[in-house]
Short mmCIF file of C-alpha atoms in Angstrom, two decimals:
data_model
loop_
_atom_site.label_atom_id
_atom_site.label_comp_id
_atom_site.label_asym_id
_atom_site.label_seq_id
_atom_site.Cartn_x
_atom_site.Cartn_y
_atom_site.Cartn_z
CA MET A 28 -21.81 -2.33 8.57
CA THR A 29 -21.42 1.39 9.23
CA ARG A 30 -22.85 4.26 7.37
CA ILE A 31 -19.25 5.04 5.71
CA ALA A 32 -18.88 1.77 4.65
CA SER A 33 -22.16 1.25 3.28
CA LEU A 34 -21.85 4.49 1.49
CA LEU A 35 -18.30 2.61 -0.12
CA GLY A 36 -20.25 -0.23 -0.85
CA ILE A 37 -22.17 1.46 -3.90
CA VAL A 38 -18.98 3.79 -4.37
CA HIS A 39 -21.11 7.00 -3.86
CA ILE A 40 -18.38 9.77 -3.87
CA PRO A 41 -20.54 12.78 -3.57
CA LEU A 42 -22.16 11.39 -0.10
CA LEU A 43 -18.79 10.42 1.11
CA LEU A 44 -17.63 13.90 0.42
CA GLY A 45 -20.68 15.13 2.15
CA VAL A 46 -19.68 13.43 5.28
CA ILE A 47 -16.21 14.69 4.77
CA ALA A 48 -17.31 18.40 4.75
CA GLY A 49 -18.89 18.22 7.86
CA CYS A 50 -15.65 18.26 9.56
CA ALA A 51 -14.06 21.60 10.08
CA GLY A 52 -10.91 22.78 8.18
CA THR A 53 -11.16 20.32 5.12
CA PRO A 54 -9.68 21.37 2.14
CA GLY A 55 -12.12 22.69 -0.34
CA ALA A 56 -11.53 22.65 -4.14
CA PRO A 57 -7.69 23.36 -4.67
CA ALA A 58 -6.36 27.29 -5.76
CA SER A 59 -5.08 27.26 -9.35
CA ALA A 60 -1.36 26.62 -7.82
CA VAL A 61 -2.41 23.59 -5.83
CA SER A 62 -4.49 22.51 -9.28
CA ALA A 63 -1.63 22.73 -11.48
CA GLU A 64 0.68 20.40 -9.00
CA LEU A 65 -2.06 18.30 -8.06
CA ALA A 66 -3.52 17.42 -11.54
CA PRO A 67 -1.28 18.76 -14.01
CA THR A 68 -2.85 17.22 -16.76
CA GLY A 69 -6.51 17.85 -15.84
CA ALA A 70 -7.46 14.53 -14.39
CA LEU A 71 -5.64 13.33 -11.12
CA ARG A 72 -3.69 10.08 -12.20
CA VAL A 73 -4.06 7.56 -9.47
CA ALA A 74 -1.56 5.00 -9.61
CA VAL A 75 -2.70 1.51 -8.08
CA PHE A 76 -0.13 -1.20 -7.05
CA THR A 77 -2.65 -4.38 -7.68
CA GLY A 78 -0.07 -6.65 -6.44
CA ASN A 79 -1.03 -5.96 -2.83
CA PRO A 80 -4.55 -6.44 -1.55
CA VAL A 81 -4.26 -3.63 1.26
CA ILE A 82 -3.27 -1.04 -1.50
CA GLY A 83 -5.59 -2.27 -4.44
CA THR A 84 -6.76 -5.51 -6.48
CA LYS A 85 -7.91 -6.01 -10.01
CA ASP A 86 -11.02 -8.29 -10.74
CA LYS A 87 -9.87 -11.14 -12.87
CA ALA A 88 -13.25 -11.29 -14.45
CA THR A 89 -13.97 -7.44 -15.33
CA GLY A 90 -10.75 -6.31 -15.11
CA GLU A 91 -11.67 -3.27 -12.76
CA VAL A 92 -9.39 -2.34 -10.41
CA ARG A 93 -10.59 -1.96 -6.92
CA GLY A 94 -9.43 -1.31 -3.52
CA THR A 95 -8.59 1.45 -0.89
CA THR A 96 -6.47 3.52 -2.89
CA VAL A 97 -9.21 3.86 -5.56
CA THR A 98 -11.69 4.77 -2.89
CA LEU A 99 -9.51 7.43 -1.58
CA GLY A 100 -8.22 8.72 -5.35
CA ARG A 101 -11.83 9.09 -6.66
CA ALA A 102 -12.67 10.88 -3.27
CA LEU A 103 -9.89 13.31 -3.66
CA ALA A 104 -10.25 13.88 -7.45
CA ALA A 105 -13.92 14.63 -6.38
CA ARG A 106 -13.15 17.15 -3.75
CA ALA A 107 -10.40 18.77 -6.01
CA GLY A 108 -13.18 19.16 -8.86
CA VAL A 109 -11.27 17.08 -11.51
CA PRO A 110 -12.02 13.45 -12.79
CA ALA A 111 -9.90 10.82 -11.67
CA THR A 112 -7.92 8.45 -14.16
CA ILE A 113 -7.02 4.94 -12.33
CA ILE A 114 -3.76 3.44 -13.61
CA GLU A 115 -2.74 0.20 -12.79
CA TYR A 116 0.69 -1.25 -11.66
CA SER A 117 1.75 -4.88 -11.05
CA SER A 118 5.16 -3.90 -10.05
CA VAL A 119 5.96 -1.39 -6.91
CA ALA A 120 9.06 -0.96 -8.29
CA LYS A 121 8.20 0.25 -11.86
CA MET A 122 5.42 2.55 -10.28
CA VAL A 123 7.86 4.20 -8.04
CA GLU A 124 10.14 4.58 -11.13
CA ASP A 125 7.60 6.28 -12.75
CA ALA A 126 7.33 9.02 -10.28
CA GLN A 127 10.24 10.23 -11.78
CA ALA A 128 8.85 10.36 -15.05
CA GLY A 129 5.76 12.15 -14.25
CA ALA A 130 3.35 9.32 -15.15
CA TRP A 131 1.10 9.53 -12.43
CA ASP A 132 -0.27 12.18 -9.83
CA ILE A 133 -0.55 10.37 -6.58
CA ALA A 134 -0.12 6.85 -5.57
CA VAL A 135 -0.01 4.74 -2.21
CA VAL A 136 3.02 2.76 -0.95
CA ALA A 137 4.48 1.94 2.54
CA PHE A 138 6.81 4.47 3.86
CA ASP A 139 10.37 3.85 3.76
CA PRO A 140 13.02 6.56 4.00
CA ALA A 141 14.89 4.96 1.09
CA ARG A 142 11.93 6.16 -1.08
CA ARG A 143 12.58 9.92 -0.10
CA SER A 144 14.51 10.72 -2.85
CA VAL A 145 11.79 10.00 -5.15
CA LEU A 146 8.52 10.60 -3.56
CA ASP A 147 6.98 13.13 -0.96
CA PHE A 148 4.71 11.13 1.79
CA ALA A 149 1.23 12.47 3.21
CA PRO A 150 0.77 11.26 6.67
CA PRO A 151 -0.08 7.54 6.69
CA HIS A 152 -3.77 6.37 6.62
CA ILE A 153 -3.48 2.56 6.80
CA SER A 154 -0.99 0.47 8.86
CA VAL A 155 -0.42 -3.27 8.82
CA ASP A 156 1.89 -5.59 10.02
CA LEU A 157 4.76 -6.96 8.39
CA THR A 158 6.04 -10.67 8.84
CA TYR A 159 6.84 -14.24 7.16
CA LEU A 160 4.83 -16.73 5.57
CA VAL A 161 7.03 -19.76 5.98
CA ALA A 162 6.89 -22.79 3.73
CA PRO A 163 5.46 -26.21 4.70
CA GLY A 164 8.21 -28.02 6.80
CA SER A 165 9.96 -24.96 7.66
CA SER A 166 11.21 -25.18 11.46
CA ILE A 167 10.98 -21.48 11.35
CA ASP A 168 9.06 -20.32 14.59
CA SER A 169 9.57 -16.41 14.90
CA VAL A 170 11.13 -13.57 12.98
CA ALA A 171 14.51 -13.87 14.73
CA GLY A 172 14.69 -17.24 13.95
CA ALA A 173 14.37 -16.71 10.35
CA ASP A 174 17.62 -14.50 10.25
CA ARG A 175 20.12 -17.11 10.27
CA PRO A 176 22.93 -18.62 7.70
CA GLY A 177 21.28 -20.44 5.04
CA VAL A 178 17.85 -19.23 5.07
CA LYS A 179 16.38 -17.57 1.71
CA ILE A 180 13.56 -15.11 1.97
CA ALA A 181 11.64 -14.19 -1.03
CA ALA A 182 10.66 -10.63 -1.53
CA ALA A 183 9.45 -8.40 -4.55
CA ARG A 184 12.28 -5.77 -5.70
CA GLY A 185 11.47 -2.51 -4.58
CA ALA A 186 8.85 -3.58 -2.04
CA ALA A 187 8.88 -1.91 1.55
CA THR A 188 9.53 -5.24 3.01
CA THR A 189 12.61 -5.74 0.79
CA LEU A 190 14.23 -1.99 1.74
CA TYR A 191 13.73 -2.83 5.31
CA LEU A 192 14.98 -6.47 5.29
CA GLU A 193 18.11 -4.98 3.34
CA ARG A 194 19.25 -2.69 5.61
CA ASN A 195 18.30 -5.13 8.83
CA LEU A 196 18.97 -8.99 8.10
CA LYS A 197 21.97 -9.94 9.73
CA GLN A 198 22.85 -13.61 8.17
CA ALA A 199 19.34 -14.63 5.99
CA ALA A 200 19.64 -14.00 2.23
CA ILE A 201 16.84 -12.07 0.11
CA THR A 202 16.05 -13.74 -3.03
CA GLN A 203 14.27 -10.96 -4.75
CA ALA A 204 11.58 -11.29 -7.84
CA GLU A 205 9.86 -8.64 -10.02
CA THR A 206 6.53 -9.11 -8.68
CA GLU A 207 4.71 -10.35 -5.55
CA PRO A 208 3.34 -13.50 -6.91
CA ALA A 209 6.72 -14.17 -8.39
CA ALA A 210 8.18 -13.92 -4.99
CA PHE A 211 5.27 -16.21 -3.39
CA LYS A 212 6.47 -18.86 -6.24
CA LEU A 213 9.67 -18.98 -4.81
CA ILE A 214 8.02 -20.78 -1.86
CA LYS A 215 5.89 -23.02 -3.60
CA GLU A 216 9.08 -24.05 -5.74
CA GLY A 217 11.35 -24.35 -2.84
CA LYS A 218 13.47 -21.85 -3.46
CA ALA A 219 13.08 -19.84 -0.43
CA GLU A 220 12.22 -20.95 2.87
CA ALA A 221 10.16 -17.58 4.13
CA TYR A 222 8.18 -14.82 2.04
CA ALA A 223 8.06 -11.30 3.77
CA GLN A 224 4.99 -9.27 3.03
CA ASN A 225 2.18 -8.01 5.26
CA ARG A 226 0.11 -9.93 7.23
CA TYR A 227 -3.16 -9.87 5.70
CA MET A 228 -1.82 -10.76 2.32
CA LEU A 229 0.12 -13.53 3.75
CA LEU A 230 -3.10 -14.67 5.50
CA GLY A 231 -4.50 -15.17 2.31
CA LEU A 232 -1.77 -16.97 0.54
CA ALA A 233 -1.10 -19.51 3.59
CA ALA A 234 -4.81 -20.53 2.83
CA GLY A 235 -4.08 -21.68 -0.33
CA LEU A 236 -0.63 -23.41 0.47
CA PRO A 237 -1.31 -26.59 2.90
CA GLY A 238 1.55 -26.62 5.47
CA ALA A 239 2.59 -23.22 5.09
CA ARG A 240 2.31 -20.92 8.06
CA VAL A 241 2.18 -17.23 8.77
CA LEU A 242 4.12 -16.18 11.98
CA ASP A 243 2.49 -14.76 14.99
CA ASP A 244 5.29 -11.92 15.45
CA ARG A 245 6.20 -9.24 13.08
CA PHE A 246 9.71 -7.60 11.75
CA SER A 247 7.94 -3.83 11.55
CA THR A 248 4.88 -2.39 10.66
CA ALA A 249 4.08 -0.70 7.43
CA GLU A 250 2.38 2.61 7.36
CA MET A 251 1.02 3.14 4.14
CA CYS A 252 0.71 6.50 2.70
CA ILE A 253 -0.40 8.91 0.03
CA VAL A 254 2.65 9.60 -2.33
CA LEU A 255 3.28 12.25 -4.75
CA PRO A 256 6.20 12.60 -7.29
CA LYS A 257 8.93 14.69 -5.55
CA GLY A 258 8.77 18.61 -5.68
CA ARG A 259 4.76 19.36 -5.28
CA PRO A 260 4.88 21.08 -1.95
CA ALA A 261 1.39 22.89 -2.37
CA ALA A 262 -0.29 19.65 -3.61
CA LEU A 263 1.21 17.44 -0.65
CA GLU A 264 -0.17 20.04 1.82
CA TYR A 265 -3.91 19.94 0.22
CA VAL A 266 -3.52 15.89 0.12
CA GLY A 267 -2.01 15.73 3.77
CA ALA A 268 -5.11 17.81 5.02
CA PHE A 269 -7.60 15.43 2.81
CA VAL A 270 -5.85 12.50 4.76
CA GLY A 271 -6.50 14.23 8.23
CA GLU A 272 -10.30 14.92 7.52
CA ALA A 273 -10.97 11.76 5.78
CA LYS A 274 -9.59 9.80 8.88
CA LYS A 275 -11.95 11.75 11.00
CA ALA A 276 -14.89 11.42 8.92
CA GLY A 277 -14.68 7.90 8.98
CA LEU A 278 -13.79 7.37 5.24
CA ILE A 279 -10.29 5.37 5.61
CA ALA A 280 -11.95 2.97 7.91
CA GLY A 281 -14.70 2.57 5.72
CA ALA A 282 -12.24 2.08 2.71
CA ILE A 283 -10.63 -0.69 4.79
CA GLU A 284 -13.94 -2.34 5.95
CA GLY A 285 -15.26 -2.19 2.46
CA ALA A 286 -12.08 -3.89 1.08
CA GLY A 287 -12.67 -6.58 3.74
CA LEU A 288 -9.25 -6.44 5.01
CA ARG A 289 -8.32 -8.17 8.16
CA GLY A 290 -5.53 -7.21 10.60
CA VAL A 291 -5.31 -3.94 9.07
CA ALA A 292 -6.06 -0.56 10.93
CA VAL A 293 -6.42 3.24 10.20
CA ALA A 294 -2.73 4.79 10.93
CA GLN A 295 -2.29 6.76 14.15
CA THR A 296 1.25 7.71 13.50
CA ALA A 297 3.33 9.89 11.10
CA PRO A 298 6.30 8.91 9.20
#
């Protein structure tokens, strides 16, 4: 395990920030104008969607919210000199909707142009394939093979997968559910033949459903980004600089490794 991953294992944010501080150009404590946009309540409110383990998870025994977003959110808060408040969401659609009400200050979602009317995006920090889990007994063997008449594809309302498929599917139909577990339940109940999500998440689900398969190819790539409610340009610039230096320092790679995410990489491209 790398040094940065070891630090993540004990959640030692001051030491993590010491690593980042060694990189030239790292944003220091923000000016008052930036602070007013970044943490208007005096604390950095970090929204964490726990329906996607690439973004965050919730420990069933303790109720603790963990994952890459928590690690980055706490590090950003510490850099800005404010406390972090973690806010859990089980629905990504609800989380995005709450941005308009100013209910949180930063979150992580996959980039999609449809979300630009509500959210401002920092450069992506995590990349993961989007593909299908196909139901036991299904003859679907490729992404193209899923897009045919009569095929029902399960997806969560408001998810990046759903937004993408709404624009790109030609013949298959999308069957939407309110949450990711509800979308997967459609597969188990025989109400859909495929379920669209990121590869890491689907591999874990397939292991618990005998006969289910995750396709080898992909229909897109999800670029996970820290997002802010629309209209906070100074805070967005500060967060963007933080993401760049966190990549250079190994914080993003360490967060991925610390969360045990297979098939997930540090993003290299901008949306």
